[in-house]
Rosetta silent file (secondary structure, phi, psi, omega in degrees, C-alpha in Angstrom):
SEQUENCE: XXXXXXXXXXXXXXXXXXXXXXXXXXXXXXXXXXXXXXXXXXXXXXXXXXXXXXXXXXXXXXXXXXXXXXXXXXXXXXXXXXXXXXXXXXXXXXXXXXXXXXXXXXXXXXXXXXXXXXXX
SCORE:     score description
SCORE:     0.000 S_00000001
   1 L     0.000   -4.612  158.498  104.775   89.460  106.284 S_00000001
   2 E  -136.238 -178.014 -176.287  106.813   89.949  103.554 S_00000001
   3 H   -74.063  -38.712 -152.062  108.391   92.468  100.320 S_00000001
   4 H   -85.243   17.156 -171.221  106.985   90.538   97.991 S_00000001
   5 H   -85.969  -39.906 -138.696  103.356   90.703  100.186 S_00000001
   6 H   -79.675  -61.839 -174.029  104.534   94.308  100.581 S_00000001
   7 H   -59.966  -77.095 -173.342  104.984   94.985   96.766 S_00000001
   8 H   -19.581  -43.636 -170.952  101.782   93.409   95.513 S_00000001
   9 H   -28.456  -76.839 -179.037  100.192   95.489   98.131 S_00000001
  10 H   -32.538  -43.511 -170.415  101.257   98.378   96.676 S_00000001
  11 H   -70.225  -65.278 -165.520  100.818   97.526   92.875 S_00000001
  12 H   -52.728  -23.339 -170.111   96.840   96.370   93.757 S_00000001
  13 H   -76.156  -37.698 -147.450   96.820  100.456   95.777 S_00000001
  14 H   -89.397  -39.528 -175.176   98.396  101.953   92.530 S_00000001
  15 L  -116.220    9.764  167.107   95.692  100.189   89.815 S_00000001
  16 L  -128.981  150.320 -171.728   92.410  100.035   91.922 S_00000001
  17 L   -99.475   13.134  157.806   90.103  102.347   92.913 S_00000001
  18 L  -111.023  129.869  152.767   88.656  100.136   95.826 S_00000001
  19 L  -135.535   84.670 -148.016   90.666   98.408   98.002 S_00000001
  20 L   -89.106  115.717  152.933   89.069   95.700  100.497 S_00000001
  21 E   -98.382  115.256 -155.559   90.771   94.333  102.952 S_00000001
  22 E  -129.007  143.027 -170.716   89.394   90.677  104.026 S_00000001
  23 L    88.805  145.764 -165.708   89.437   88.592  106.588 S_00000001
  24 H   -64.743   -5.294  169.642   91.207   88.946  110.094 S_00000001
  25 H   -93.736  -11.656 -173.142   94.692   88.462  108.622 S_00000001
  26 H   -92.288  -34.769 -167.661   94.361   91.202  105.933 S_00000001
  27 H  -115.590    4.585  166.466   92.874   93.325  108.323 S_00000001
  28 H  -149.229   11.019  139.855   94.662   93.042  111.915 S_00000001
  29 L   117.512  -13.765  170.727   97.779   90.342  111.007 S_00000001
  30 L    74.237 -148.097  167.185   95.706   87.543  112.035 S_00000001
  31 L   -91.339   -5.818 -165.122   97.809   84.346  113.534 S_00000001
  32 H   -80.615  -47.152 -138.663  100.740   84.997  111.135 S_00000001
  33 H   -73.104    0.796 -147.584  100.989   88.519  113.373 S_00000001
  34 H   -77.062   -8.896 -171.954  101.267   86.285  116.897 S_00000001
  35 H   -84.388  -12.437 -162.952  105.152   86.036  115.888 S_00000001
  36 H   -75.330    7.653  170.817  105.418   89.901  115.853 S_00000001
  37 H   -92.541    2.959  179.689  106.692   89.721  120.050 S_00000001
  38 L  -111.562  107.271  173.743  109.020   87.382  118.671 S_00000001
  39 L   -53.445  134.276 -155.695  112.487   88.189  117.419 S_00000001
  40 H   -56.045  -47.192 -177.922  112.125   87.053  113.474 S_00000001
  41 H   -51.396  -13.837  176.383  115.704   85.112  113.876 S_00000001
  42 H  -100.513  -53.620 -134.331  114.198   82.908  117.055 S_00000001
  43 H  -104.019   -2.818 -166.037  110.853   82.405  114.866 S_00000001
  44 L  -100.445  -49.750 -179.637  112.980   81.385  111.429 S_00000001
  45 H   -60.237  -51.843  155.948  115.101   79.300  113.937 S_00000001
  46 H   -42.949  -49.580 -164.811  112.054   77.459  115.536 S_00000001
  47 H   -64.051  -72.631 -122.608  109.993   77.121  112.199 S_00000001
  48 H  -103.577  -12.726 -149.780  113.220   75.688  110.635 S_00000001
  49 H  -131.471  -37.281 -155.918  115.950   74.117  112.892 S_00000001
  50 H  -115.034  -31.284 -152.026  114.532   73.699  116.787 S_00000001
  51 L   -62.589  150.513  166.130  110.745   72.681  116.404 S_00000001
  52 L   -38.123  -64.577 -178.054  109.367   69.743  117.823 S_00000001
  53 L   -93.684   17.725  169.906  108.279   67.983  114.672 S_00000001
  54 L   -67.869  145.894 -176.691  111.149   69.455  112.236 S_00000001
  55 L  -150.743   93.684 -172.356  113.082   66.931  110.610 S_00000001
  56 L  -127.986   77.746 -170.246  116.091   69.231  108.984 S_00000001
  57 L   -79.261    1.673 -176.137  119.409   66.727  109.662 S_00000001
  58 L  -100.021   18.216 -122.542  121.322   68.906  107.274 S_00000001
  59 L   -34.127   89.196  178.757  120.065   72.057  109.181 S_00000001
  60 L  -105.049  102.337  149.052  119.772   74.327  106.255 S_00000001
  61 L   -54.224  137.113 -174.071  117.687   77.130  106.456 S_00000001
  62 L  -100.807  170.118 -132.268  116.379   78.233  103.161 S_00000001
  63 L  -145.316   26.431  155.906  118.185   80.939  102.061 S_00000001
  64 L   -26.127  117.059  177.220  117.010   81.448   98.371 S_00000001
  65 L   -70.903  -24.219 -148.199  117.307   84.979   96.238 S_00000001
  66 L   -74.573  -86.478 -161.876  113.823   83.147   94.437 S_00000001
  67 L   -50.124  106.203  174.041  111.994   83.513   97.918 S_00000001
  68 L   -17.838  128.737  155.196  110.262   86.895   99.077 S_00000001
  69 L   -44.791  159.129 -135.657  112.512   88.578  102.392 S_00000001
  70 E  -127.770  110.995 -155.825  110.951   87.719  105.559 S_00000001
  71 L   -96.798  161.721  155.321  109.879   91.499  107.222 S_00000001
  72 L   -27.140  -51.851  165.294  110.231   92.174  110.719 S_00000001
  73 L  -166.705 -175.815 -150.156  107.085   91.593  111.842 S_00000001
  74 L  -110.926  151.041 -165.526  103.545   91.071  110.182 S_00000001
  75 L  -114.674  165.698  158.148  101.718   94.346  109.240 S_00000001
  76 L   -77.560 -179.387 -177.912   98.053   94.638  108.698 S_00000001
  77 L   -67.492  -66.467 -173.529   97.078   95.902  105.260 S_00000001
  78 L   -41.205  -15.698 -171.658   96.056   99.221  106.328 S_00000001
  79 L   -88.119  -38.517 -136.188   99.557   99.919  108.266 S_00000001
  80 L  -106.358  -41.711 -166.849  100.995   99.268  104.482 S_00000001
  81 L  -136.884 -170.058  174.868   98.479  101.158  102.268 S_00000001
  82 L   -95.410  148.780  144.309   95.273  103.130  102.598 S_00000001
  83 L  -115.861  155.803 -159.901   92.670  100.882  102.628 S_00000001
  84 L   -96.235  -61.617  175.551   88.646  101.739  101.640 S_00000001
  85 L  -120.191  161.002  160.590   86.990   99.128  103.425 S_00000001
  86 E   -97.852  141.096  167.470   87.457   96.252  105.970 S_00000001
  87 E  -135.553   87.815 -162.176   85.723   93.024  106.175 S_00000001
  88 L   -74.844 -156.303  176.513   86.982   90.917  109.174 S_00000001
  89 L   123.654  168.861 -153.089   86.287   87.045  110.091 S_00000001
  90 L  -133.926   26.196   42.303   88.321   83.812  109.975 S_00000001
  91 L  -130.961 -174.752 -156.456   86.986   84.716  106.526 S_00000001
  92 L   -90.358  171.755  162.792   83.858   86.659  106.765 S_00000001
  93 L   -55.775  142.412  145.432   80.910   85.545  106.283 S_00000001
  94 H    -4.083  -94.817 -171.753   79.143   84.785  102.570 S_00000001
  95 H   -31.233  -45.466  155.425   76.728   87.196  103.592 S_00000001
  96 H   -32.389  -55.562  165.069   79.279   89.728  104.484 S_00000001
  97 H   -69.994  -41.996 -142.071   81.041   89.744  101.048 S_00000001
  98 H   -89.030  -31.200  162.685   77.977   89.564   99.234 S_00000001
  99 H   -46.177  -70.247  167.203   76.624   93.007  101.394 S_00000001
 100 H   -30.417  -38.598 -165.441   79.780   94.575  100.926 S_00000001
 101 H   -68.835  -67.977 -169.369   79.757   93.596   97.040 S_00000001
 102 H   -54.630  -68.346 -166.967   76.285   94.664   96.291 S_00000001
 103 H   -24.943  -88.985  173.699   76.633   97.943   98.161 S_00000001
 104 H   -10.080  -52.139 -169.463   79.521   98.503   95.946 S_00000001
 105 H   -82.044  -31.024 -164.261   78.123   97.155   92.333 S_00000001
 106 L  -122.936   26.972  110.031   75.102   99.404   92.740 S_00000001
 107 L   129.360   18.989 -154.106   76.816  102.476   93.577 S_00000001
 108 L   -84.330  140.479  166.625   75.425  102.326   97.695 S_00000001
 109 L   -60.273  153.116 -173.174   77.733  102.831  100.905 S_00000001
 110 L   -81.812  121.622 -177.101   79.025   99.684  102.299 S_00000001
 111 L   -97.983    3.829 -138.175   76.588   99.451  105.579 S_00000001
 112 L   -61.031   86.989  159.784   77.466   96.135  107.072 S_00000001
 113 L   -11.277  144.954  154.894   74.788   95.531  110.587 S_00000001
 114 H    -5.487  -79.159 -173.783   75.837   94.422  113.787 S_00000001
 115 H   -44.171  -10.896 -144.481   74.740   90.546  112.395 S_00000001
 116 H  -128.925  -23.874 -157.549   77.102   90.582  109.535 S_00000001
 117 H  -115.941  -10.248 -163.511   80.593   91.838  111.713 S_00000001
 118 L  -111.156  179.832 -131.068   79.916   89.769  115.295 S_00000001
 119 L  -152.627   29.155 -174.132   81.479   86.338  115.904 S_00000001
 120 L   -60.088    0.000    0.000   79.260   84.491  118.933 S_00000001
């Protein structure tokens, strides 16, 4: 949702030779992405100036060089970089990483079942 989310990406595509994206915000923008129908200057204004429980009386947005630009809207990983596997969930399951892991550590394709990816 942001450059400096943007850069890391990038740096972690550039030094690994796996790159797992996890969890439903890494791998479809999550709840961060429900702002992307939202012009970012109404959701900065809301967050910082209009909301119900904000308590800003000097109303200063912050407006920092230290603090990462704010992007247009929120990307998924894979929109940013290639990524080699996904693992969603609101975080995945244990079991999920630890499938995913082993496959991985013992040289196997990542397989996850049905049981491992649904969300009843």
């Amino acid at each position: 949702c942001n450059e400096e989310n943007v850069r890391v990406l990038r740096d972690f595509r550039k030094h690994c030779d796996i790159l797992i994206s996890v969890g439903d915000c890494a791998t479809m923008g999550g709840l961060p992405a429900m702002r992307n129908n939202i012009p970012l200057k109404e959701c900065v204004t809301e967050a910082y100036l209009n909301g119900p429980t904000v308590y800003n009386p000097k109303k200063i947005v912050p407006n920092d060089r230290e603090l990462p630009l704010l992007l247009d809207r929120v990307y998924p990983c894979h929109e940013v970089v290639k990524m080699d596997y996904h693992l969603p969930g609101c975080p995945p399951s244990a079991d999920t990483l630890w499938a995913a892991l082993t496959a991985l550590l013992s040289g196997k394709p990542v397989q996850l079942p049905y049981e491992l990816l649904k969300y009843d």
